[in-house]
């Protein structure tokens, strides 16, 4: 599978994934290869890490599905991209194929399945059409607003996690490694583990009402993107503070009352904002986080 001219035409090689045939759809092909691995494992324990490229640019759905969703478009819908909807459809369909194979092979009741995403939806145009909308969350991919960093996380652990259970505890992808270690009953490399930031989510999976021994999550994005200028953030359960580096602007939200981040409480809650701002700065110093510096050679044209 070769990148299009949009990505420089580079060959995006995946070991063992040889070039596709005309009309082959990458999401289907990746699932085909994953199913081969599941079948090859037989009764042996296995770990399968499957990263679909969908939903991602280039926004290319199967033509018949694109037409199916185009027929559903009507004024007033927040989502107006039929090709994006077609890609979501194919993703859902292929996750179903994986779950069905686990059932067929008699593995479903002793296999943990984790489904998650790396970032929020891309809200900018691709080929002159807006890709998606993260309503009611603010903004999208690249930003540290909830539309950029709040993503799906579903974990199925048969016999341990109650079906349909929901936990409101803030967690992060950094937690998946220690979680999988504990699930498998493994200790891992003690030297490496001493530097790991994540917490095992096993207590939450056993009791969705449980809380982790952690009060804060930190985010640091000292870059520019279509949705943001350089920024850091701290999430302390319902409270969230963002600090923008260009002008030192601080924004402060209560996500419990305002998940869309529409009301900046920096002036209304100065003491809480000050405390979290200090914690954010202290964390950046503790991890030696890189921060942007002004470019003396830059000038506005």
CSV table of C-alpha atoms in Angstrom, one decimal:
chain,number,residue,atom,x,y,z
A,1,UNK,CA,0.0,0.0,0.0
A,2,UNK,CA,1.7,3.1,-1.2
A,3,UNK,CA,1.0,6.6,0.1
A,4,UNK,CA,-0.8,8.9,-2.3
A,5,UNK,CA,0.8,12.1,-3.6
A,6,UNK,CA,-0.7,13.9,-0.5
A,7,UNK,CA,1.8,12.0,1.6
A,8,UNK,CA,4.8,12.2,-0.7
A,9,UNK,CA,4.2,8.8,-2.4
A,10,UNK,CA,6.2,6.9,0.1
A,11,UNK,CA,5.8,3.2,0.5
A,12,UNK,CA,4.2,2.5,3.9
A,13,UNK,CA,5.5,-0.9,4.5
A,14,UNK,CA,3.9,-3.3,7.0
A,15,UNK,CA,6.0,-6.5,7.4
A,16,UNK,CA,4.2,-9.4,5.8
A,17,UNK,CA,1.5,-7.2,4.3
A,18,UNK,CA,2.3,-7.4,0.6
A,19,UNK,CA,0.8,-5.1,-2.0
A,20,UNK,CA,-3.0,-5.2,-2.4
A,21,UNK,CA,-5.0,-6.3,-5.4
A,22,UNK,CA,-7.2,-3.9,-7.4
A,23,UNK,CA,-10.4,-3.1,-5.4
A,24,UNK,CA,-9.0,-4.5,-2.1
A,25,UNK,CA,-10.0,-2.4,0.9
A,26,UNK,CA,-7.3,-2.0,3.5
A,27,UNK,CA,-9.5,-2.3,6.5
A,28,UNK,CA,-10.8,-5.7,5.2
A,29,UNK,CA,-7.2,-6.8,4.4
A,30,UNK,CA,-5.9,-6.0,7.8
A,31,UNK,CA,-8.7,-8.0,9.4
A,32,UNK,CA,-8.0,-10.9,7.0
A,33,UNK,CA,-4.4,-10.9,8.2
A,34,UNK,CA,-5.5,-10.7,11.9
A,35,UNK,CA,-7.8,-13.6,11.5
A,36,UNK,CA,-4.9,-15.7,10.1
A,37,UNK,CA,-2.9,-14.9,13.3
A,38,UNK,CA,-5.8,-15.9,15.5
A,39,UNK,CA,-6.3,-19.2,13.7
A,40,UNK,CA,-2.5,-19.9,13.7
A,41,UNK,CA,-2.4,-19.4,17.5
A,42,UNK,CA,-4.8,-22.3,18.1
A,43,UNK,CA,-5.1,-22.9,21.8
A,44,UNK,CA,-1.9,-21.0,22.6
A,45,UNK,CA,-2.1,-17.7,24.4
A,46,UNK,CA,-1.6,-14.8,22.0
A,47,UNK,CA,-1.4,-11.0,21.9
A,48,UNK,CA,-2.7,-9.3,18.8
A,49,UNK,CA,-2.1,-5.6,18.3
A,50,UNK,CA,-4.2,-4.4,15.4
A,51,UNK,CA,-4.1,-0.7,14.4
A,52,UNK,CA,-6.6,0.1,11.7
A,53,UNK,CA,-5.8,3.1,9.5
A,54,UNK,CA,-9.5,3.9,9.5
A,55,UNK,CA,-10.9,6.3,10.4
A,56,UNK,CA,-8.2,8.6,9.0
A,57,UNK,CA,-7.3,10.6,5.9
A,58,UNK,CA,-7.4,9.9,3.1
A,59,UNK,CA,-11.1,9.7,3.6
A,60,UNK,CA,-12.0,6.8,1.3
A,61,UNK,CA,-15.0,4.6,1.9
A,62,UNK,CA,-16.2,1.7,-0.2
A,63,UNK,CA,-18.2,3.3,-3.1
A,64,UNK,CA,-21.4,1.3,-2.4
A,65,UNK,CA,-21.3,2.4,1.3
A,66,UNK,CA,-20.6,6.0,0.4
A,67,UNK,CA,-23.7,6.0,-1.7
A,68,UNK,CA,-25.7,4.4,1.0
A,69,UNK,CA,-24.8,7.1,3.5
A,70,UNK,CA,-25.0,9.9,1.0
A,71,UNK,CA,-28.7,9.0,0.6
A,72,UNK,CA,-29.1,9.6,4.3
A,73,UNK,CA,-27.8,13.2,4.3
A,74,UNK,CA,-30.2,15.9,5.1
A,75,UNK,CA,-30.0,19.5,6.3
A,76,UNK,CA,-29.3,20.0,10.0
A,77,UNK,CA,-27.2,16.9,10.5
A,78,UNK,CA,-23.9,17.7,12.2
A,79,UNK,CA,-22.2,14.9,10.2
A,80,UNK,CA,-22.3,15.5,6.5
A,81,UNK,CA,-19.4,13.4,5.2
A,82,UNK,CA,-20.8,10.2,3.6
A,83,UNK,CA,-17.3,8.8,2.9
A,84,UNK,CA,-16.4,9.2,6.6
A,85,UNK,CA,-19.6,7.4,7.6
A,86,UNK,CA,-18.7,4.6,5.2
A,87,UNK,CA,-15.3,4.2,6.8
A,88,UNK,CA,-16.8,4.0,10.2
A,89,UNK,CA,-19.2,1.3,8.9
A,90,UNK,CA,-16.3,-0.8,7.6
A,91,UNK,CA,-14.5,-0.4,10.9
A,92,UNK,CA,-17.5,-1.6,12.8
A,93,UNK,CA,-18.0,-4.5,10.4
A,94,UNK,CA,-14.5,-5.7,10.7
A,95,UNK,CA,-14.4,-5.5,14.5
A,96,UNK,CA,-17.4,-7.7,14.3
A,97,UNK,CA,-15.5,-10.2,12.1
A,98,UNK,CA,-12.8,-10.4,14.8
A,99,UNK,CA,-15.3,-11.0,17.6
A,100,UNK,CA,-17.1,-13.6,15.6
A,101,UNK,CA,-13.8,-15.5,14.9
A,102,UNK,CA,-13.0,-15.5,18.7
A,103,UNK,CA,-16.5,-17.0,19.2
A,104,UNK,CA,-16.1,-19.6,16.5
A,105,UNK,CA,-12.7,-20.7,17.7
A,106,UNK,CA,-14.0,-21.1,21.3
A,107,UNK,CA,-11.7,-18.2,22.6
A,108,UNK,CA,-14.2,-15.5,23.4
A,109,UNK,CA,-14.7,-16.3,27.0
A,110,UNK,CA,-10.9,-16.3,27.7
A,111,UNK,CA,-9.8,-13.4,25.6
A,112,UNK,CA,-9.6,-9.8,26.6
A,113,UNK,CA,-10.6,-7.3,23.9
A,114,UNK,CA,-9.6,-3.7,24.1
A,115,UNK,CA,-10.9,-1.1,21.6
A,116,UNK,CA,-9.7,2.5,21.7
A,117,UNK,CA,-8.5,5.4,19.6
A,118,UNK,CA,-5.4,7.6,19.5
A,119,UNK,CA,-7.1,11.0,19.2
A,120,UNK,CA,-10.4,12.7,18.6
A,121,UNK,CA,-11.9,13.2,15.2
A,122,UNK,CA,-10.3,15.4,12.6
A,123,UNK,CA,-12.6,18.5,12.2
A,124,UNK,CA,-10.7,20.2,9.4
A,125,UNK,CA,-11.4,19.9,5.6
A,126,UNK,CA,-10.0,17.1,3.5
A,127,UNK,CA,-10.5,17.5,-0.2
A,128,UNK,CA,-12.6,20.6,0.5
A,129,UNK,CA,-15.0,18.7,2.8
A,130,UNK,CA,-15.1,18.9,6.6
A,131,UNK,CA,-14.2,15.4,7.9
A,132,UNK,CA,-16.3,15.1,11.1
A,133,UNK,CA,-17.8,16.7,14.1
A,134,UNK,CA,-17.1,15.8,17.8
A,135,UNK,CA,-20.2,17.5,19.2
A,136,UNK,CA,-20.8,18.0,22.1
A,137,UNK,CA,-17.1,18.1,22.7
A,138,UNK,CA,-15.0,21.1,21.7
A,139,UNK,CA,-12.6,21.1,18.8
A,140,UNK,CA,-10.8,17.9,17.6
A,141,UNK,CA,-7.6,16.2,16.7
A,142,UNK,CA,-4.5,18.1,17.7
A,143,UNK,CA,-6.1,20.2,20.3
A,144,UNK,CA,-6.1,19.6,24.1
A,145,UNK,CA,-9.9,20.4,24.3
A,146,UNK,CA,-12.0,17.3,25.0
A,147,UNK,CA,-12.7,16.9,21.3
A,148,UNK,CA,-9.0,16.2,20.8
A,149,UNK,CA,-8.2,14.0,23.8
A,150,UNK,CA,-11.4,12.3,24.9
A,151,UNK,CA,-11.7,9.0,22.9
A,152,UNK,CA,-13.6,5.7,23.1
A,153,UNK,CA,-12.2,3.0,25.4
A,154,UNK,CA,-14.1,-0.3,25.6
A,155,UNK,CA,-12.6,-3.3,27.4
A,156,UNK,CA,-14.3,-6.7,27.4
A,157,UNK,CA,-12.9,-9.1,30.0
A,158,UNK,CA,-15.3,-12.1,30.3
A,159,UNK,CA,-15.9,-13.3,33.8
A,160,UNK,CA,-14.4,-10.2,35.4
A,161,UNK,CA,-16.0,-7.0,34.1
A,162,UNK,CA,-19.8,-6.8,34.3
A,163,UNK,CA,-21.3,-6.5,30.8
A,164,UNK,CA,-22.4,-3.0,30.1
A,165,UNK,CA,-20.6,-1.5,33.1
A,166,UNK,CA,-19.4,2.1,32.8
A,167,UNK,CA,-16.6,3.8,34.8
A,168,UNK,CA,-16.3,7.6,35.0
A,169,UNK,CA,-12.6,7.5,36.1
A,170,UNK,CA,-10.3,9.5,33.9
A,171,UNK,CA,-7.7,7.1,32.3
A,172,UNK,CA,-5.1,7.3,29.6
A,173,UNK,CA,-3.4,5.1,27.0
A,174,UNK,CA,-0.4,5.1,29.3
A,175,UNK,CA,-2.5,2.8,31.6
A,176,UNK,CA,-2.8,0.0,29.1
A,177,UNK,CA,0.7,-1.5,29.5
A,178,UNK,CA,0.4,-2.0,33.3
A,179,UNK,CA,-3.2,-3.2,32.9
A,180,UNK,CA,-2.2,-5.9,30.4
A,181,UNK,CA,0.7,-7.0,32.6
A,182,UNK,CA,-1.6,-7.5,35.6
A,183,UNK,CA,-4.3,-9.2,33.5
A,184,UNK,CA,-1.6,-11.7,32.3
A,185,UNK,CA,-0.2,-12.2,35.7
A,186,UNK,CA,3.2,-11.0,34.6
A,187,UNK,CA,5.7,-8.7,36.4
A,188,UNK,CA,7.5,-7.4,33.3
A,189,UNK,CA,10.9,-5.7,33.5
A,190,UNK,CA,11.2,-4.1,37.0
A,191,UNK,CA,13.8,-1.5,35.8
A,192,UNK,CA,11.5,-0.4,33.0
A,193,UNK,CA,8.4,-0.5,35.1
A,194,UNK,CA,9.9,1.9,37.6
A,195,UNK,CA,9.7,4.6,35.0
A,196,UNK,CA,6.2,3.8,33.7
A,197,UNK,CA,3.6,6.6,34.3
A,198,UNK,CA,0.5,4.5,33.8
A,199,UNK,CA,-1.7,2.7,36.4
A,200,UNK,CA,-3.3,-0.7,36.0
A,201,UNK,CA,-7.0,-0.4,35.3
A,202,UNK,CA,-7.7,-3.8,36.7
A,203,UNK,CA,-9.4,-2.3,39.9
A,204,UNK,CA,-11.8,-0.4,37.6
A,205,UNK,CA,-12.5,-3.4,35.5
A,206,UNK,CA,-13.4,-5.4,38.6
A,207,UNK,CA,-15.4,-2.6,40.2
A,208,UNK,CA,-16.5,0.3,37.9
A,209,UNK,CA,-17.1,2.4,41.0
A,210,UNK,CA,-13.4,2.2,42.1
A,211,UNK,CA,-11.0,5.0,41.8
A,212,UNK,CA,-7.3,5.0,40.9
A,213,UNK,CA,-4.6,6.3,43.3
A,214,UNK,CA,-4.1,9.2,40.9
A,215,UNK,CA,-5.8,12.6,40.9
A,216,UNK,CA,-4.3,14.2,37.8
A,217,UNK,CA,-3.5,13.6,34.1
A,218,UNK,CA,-1.1,15.8,32.2
A,219,UNK,CA,-0.9,16.7,28.5
A,220,UNK,CA,1.8,18.6,26.6
A,221,UNK,CA,1.6,19.7,23.0
A,222,UNK,CA,4.3,22.3,22.3
A,223,UNK,CA,3.5,22.4,18.6
A,224,UNK,CA,1.2,24.1,16.0
A,225,UNK,CA,-1.7,22.3,14.4
A,226,UNK,CA,-4.8,23.3,12.5
A,227,UNK,CA,-6.7,23.3,15.8
A,228,UNK,CA,-4.2,24.7,18.2
A,229,UNK,CA,-1.2,26.7,19.1
A,230,UNK,CA,1.4,25.3,21.6
A,231,UNK,CA,-0.4,24.3,24.8
A,232,UNK,CA,-0.2,22.2,28.0
A,233,UNK,CA,-3.1,20.9,30.1
A,234,UNK,CA,-3.8,19.3,33.4
A,235,UNK,CA,-7.0,17.2,34.1
A,236,UNK,CA,-7.9,16.8,37.8
A,237,UNK,CA,-11.1,14.8,37.6
A,238,UNK,CA,-13.8,17.4,36.8
A,239,UNK,CA,-11.3,20.3,36.7
A,240,UNK,CA,-9.2,21.1,33.6
A,241,UNK,CA,-6.7,23.9,33.0
A,242,UNK,CA,-5.0,24.7,29.8
A,243,UNK,CA,-2.0,27.0,29.4
A,244,UNK,CA,-1.2,28.5,26.0
A,245,UNK,CA,2.5,29.3,25.4
A,246,UNK,CA,2.2,32.1,22.8
A,247,UNK,CA,0.5,34.6,25.1
A,248,UNK,CA,0.4,32.8,28.5
A,249,UNK,CA,-3.4,32.6,28.3
A,250,UNK,CA,-5.0,30.3,30.9
A,251,UNK,CA,-8.3,28.6,30.4
A,252,UNK,CA,-10.1,26.7,33.2
A,253,UNK,CA,-13.2,24.5,32.9
A,254,UNK,CA,-15.4,22.3,35.0
A,255,UNK,CA,-16.0,19.3,32.8
A,256,UNK,CA,-18.7,17.9,35.1
A,257,UNK,CA,-20.9,20.9,34.6
A,258,UNK,CA,-19.5,22.0,31.2
A,259,UNK,CA,-18.2,19.1,29.1
A,260,UNK,CA,-18.3,21.3,26.0
A,261,UNK,CA,-15.7,23.7,27.6
A,262,UNK,CA,-17.7,26.9,26.9
A,263,UNK,CA,-17.3,28.7,30.2
A,264,UNK,CA,-13.8,29.8,31.2
A,265,UNK,CA,-13.7,29.9,35.0
A,266,UNK,CA,-10.2,31.2,35.4
A,267,UNK,CA,-11.5,34.5,36.9
A,268,UNK,CA,-14.4,32.9,38.8
A,269,UNK,CA,-12.3,30.2,40.5
A,270,UNK,CA,-8.9,31.8,40.9
A,271,UNK,CA,-7.6,29.7,43.8
A,272,UNK,CA,-8.4,26.3,42.2
A,273,UNK,CA,-7.0,27.6,38.9
A,274,UNK,CA,-3.8,28.8,40.6
A,275,UNK,CA,-3.3,25.5,42.4
A,276,UNK,CA,-3.7,23.5,39.2
A,277,UNK,CA,-1.5,25.9,37.2
A,278,UNK,CA,1.3,25.4,39.7
A,279,UNK,CA,0.9,21.6,39.5
A,280,UNK,CA,1.1,21.8,35.7
A,281,UNK,CA,4.3,23.9,35.7
A,282,UNK,CA,5.8,21.6,38.4
A,283,UNK,CA,5.1,18.5,36.3
A,284,UNK,CA,6.6,20.1,33.2
A,285,UNK,CA,9.8,20.8,35.1
A,286,UNK,CA,9.9,17.3,36.6
A,287,UNK,CA,9.8,15.6,33.2
A,288,UNK,CA,12.0,18.3,31.5
A,289,UNK,CA,9.2,19.0,29.0
A,290,UNK,CA,10.3,20.9,25.9
A,291,UNK,CA,8.7,24.2,25.5
A,292,UNK,CA,8.6,26.5,22.4
A,293,UNK,CA,10.7,29.6,22.2
A,294,UNK,CA,10.2,32.7,20.0
A,295,UNK,CA,11.9,32.7,16.7
A,296,UNK,CA,13.8,35.9,16.5
A,297,UNK,CA,14.0,35.7,12.7
A,298,UNK,CA,10.3,35.5,12.2
A,299,UNK,CA,8.4,38.4,10.9
A,300,UNK,CA,4.8,38.8,9.6
A,301,UNK,CA,4.7,39.1,5.8
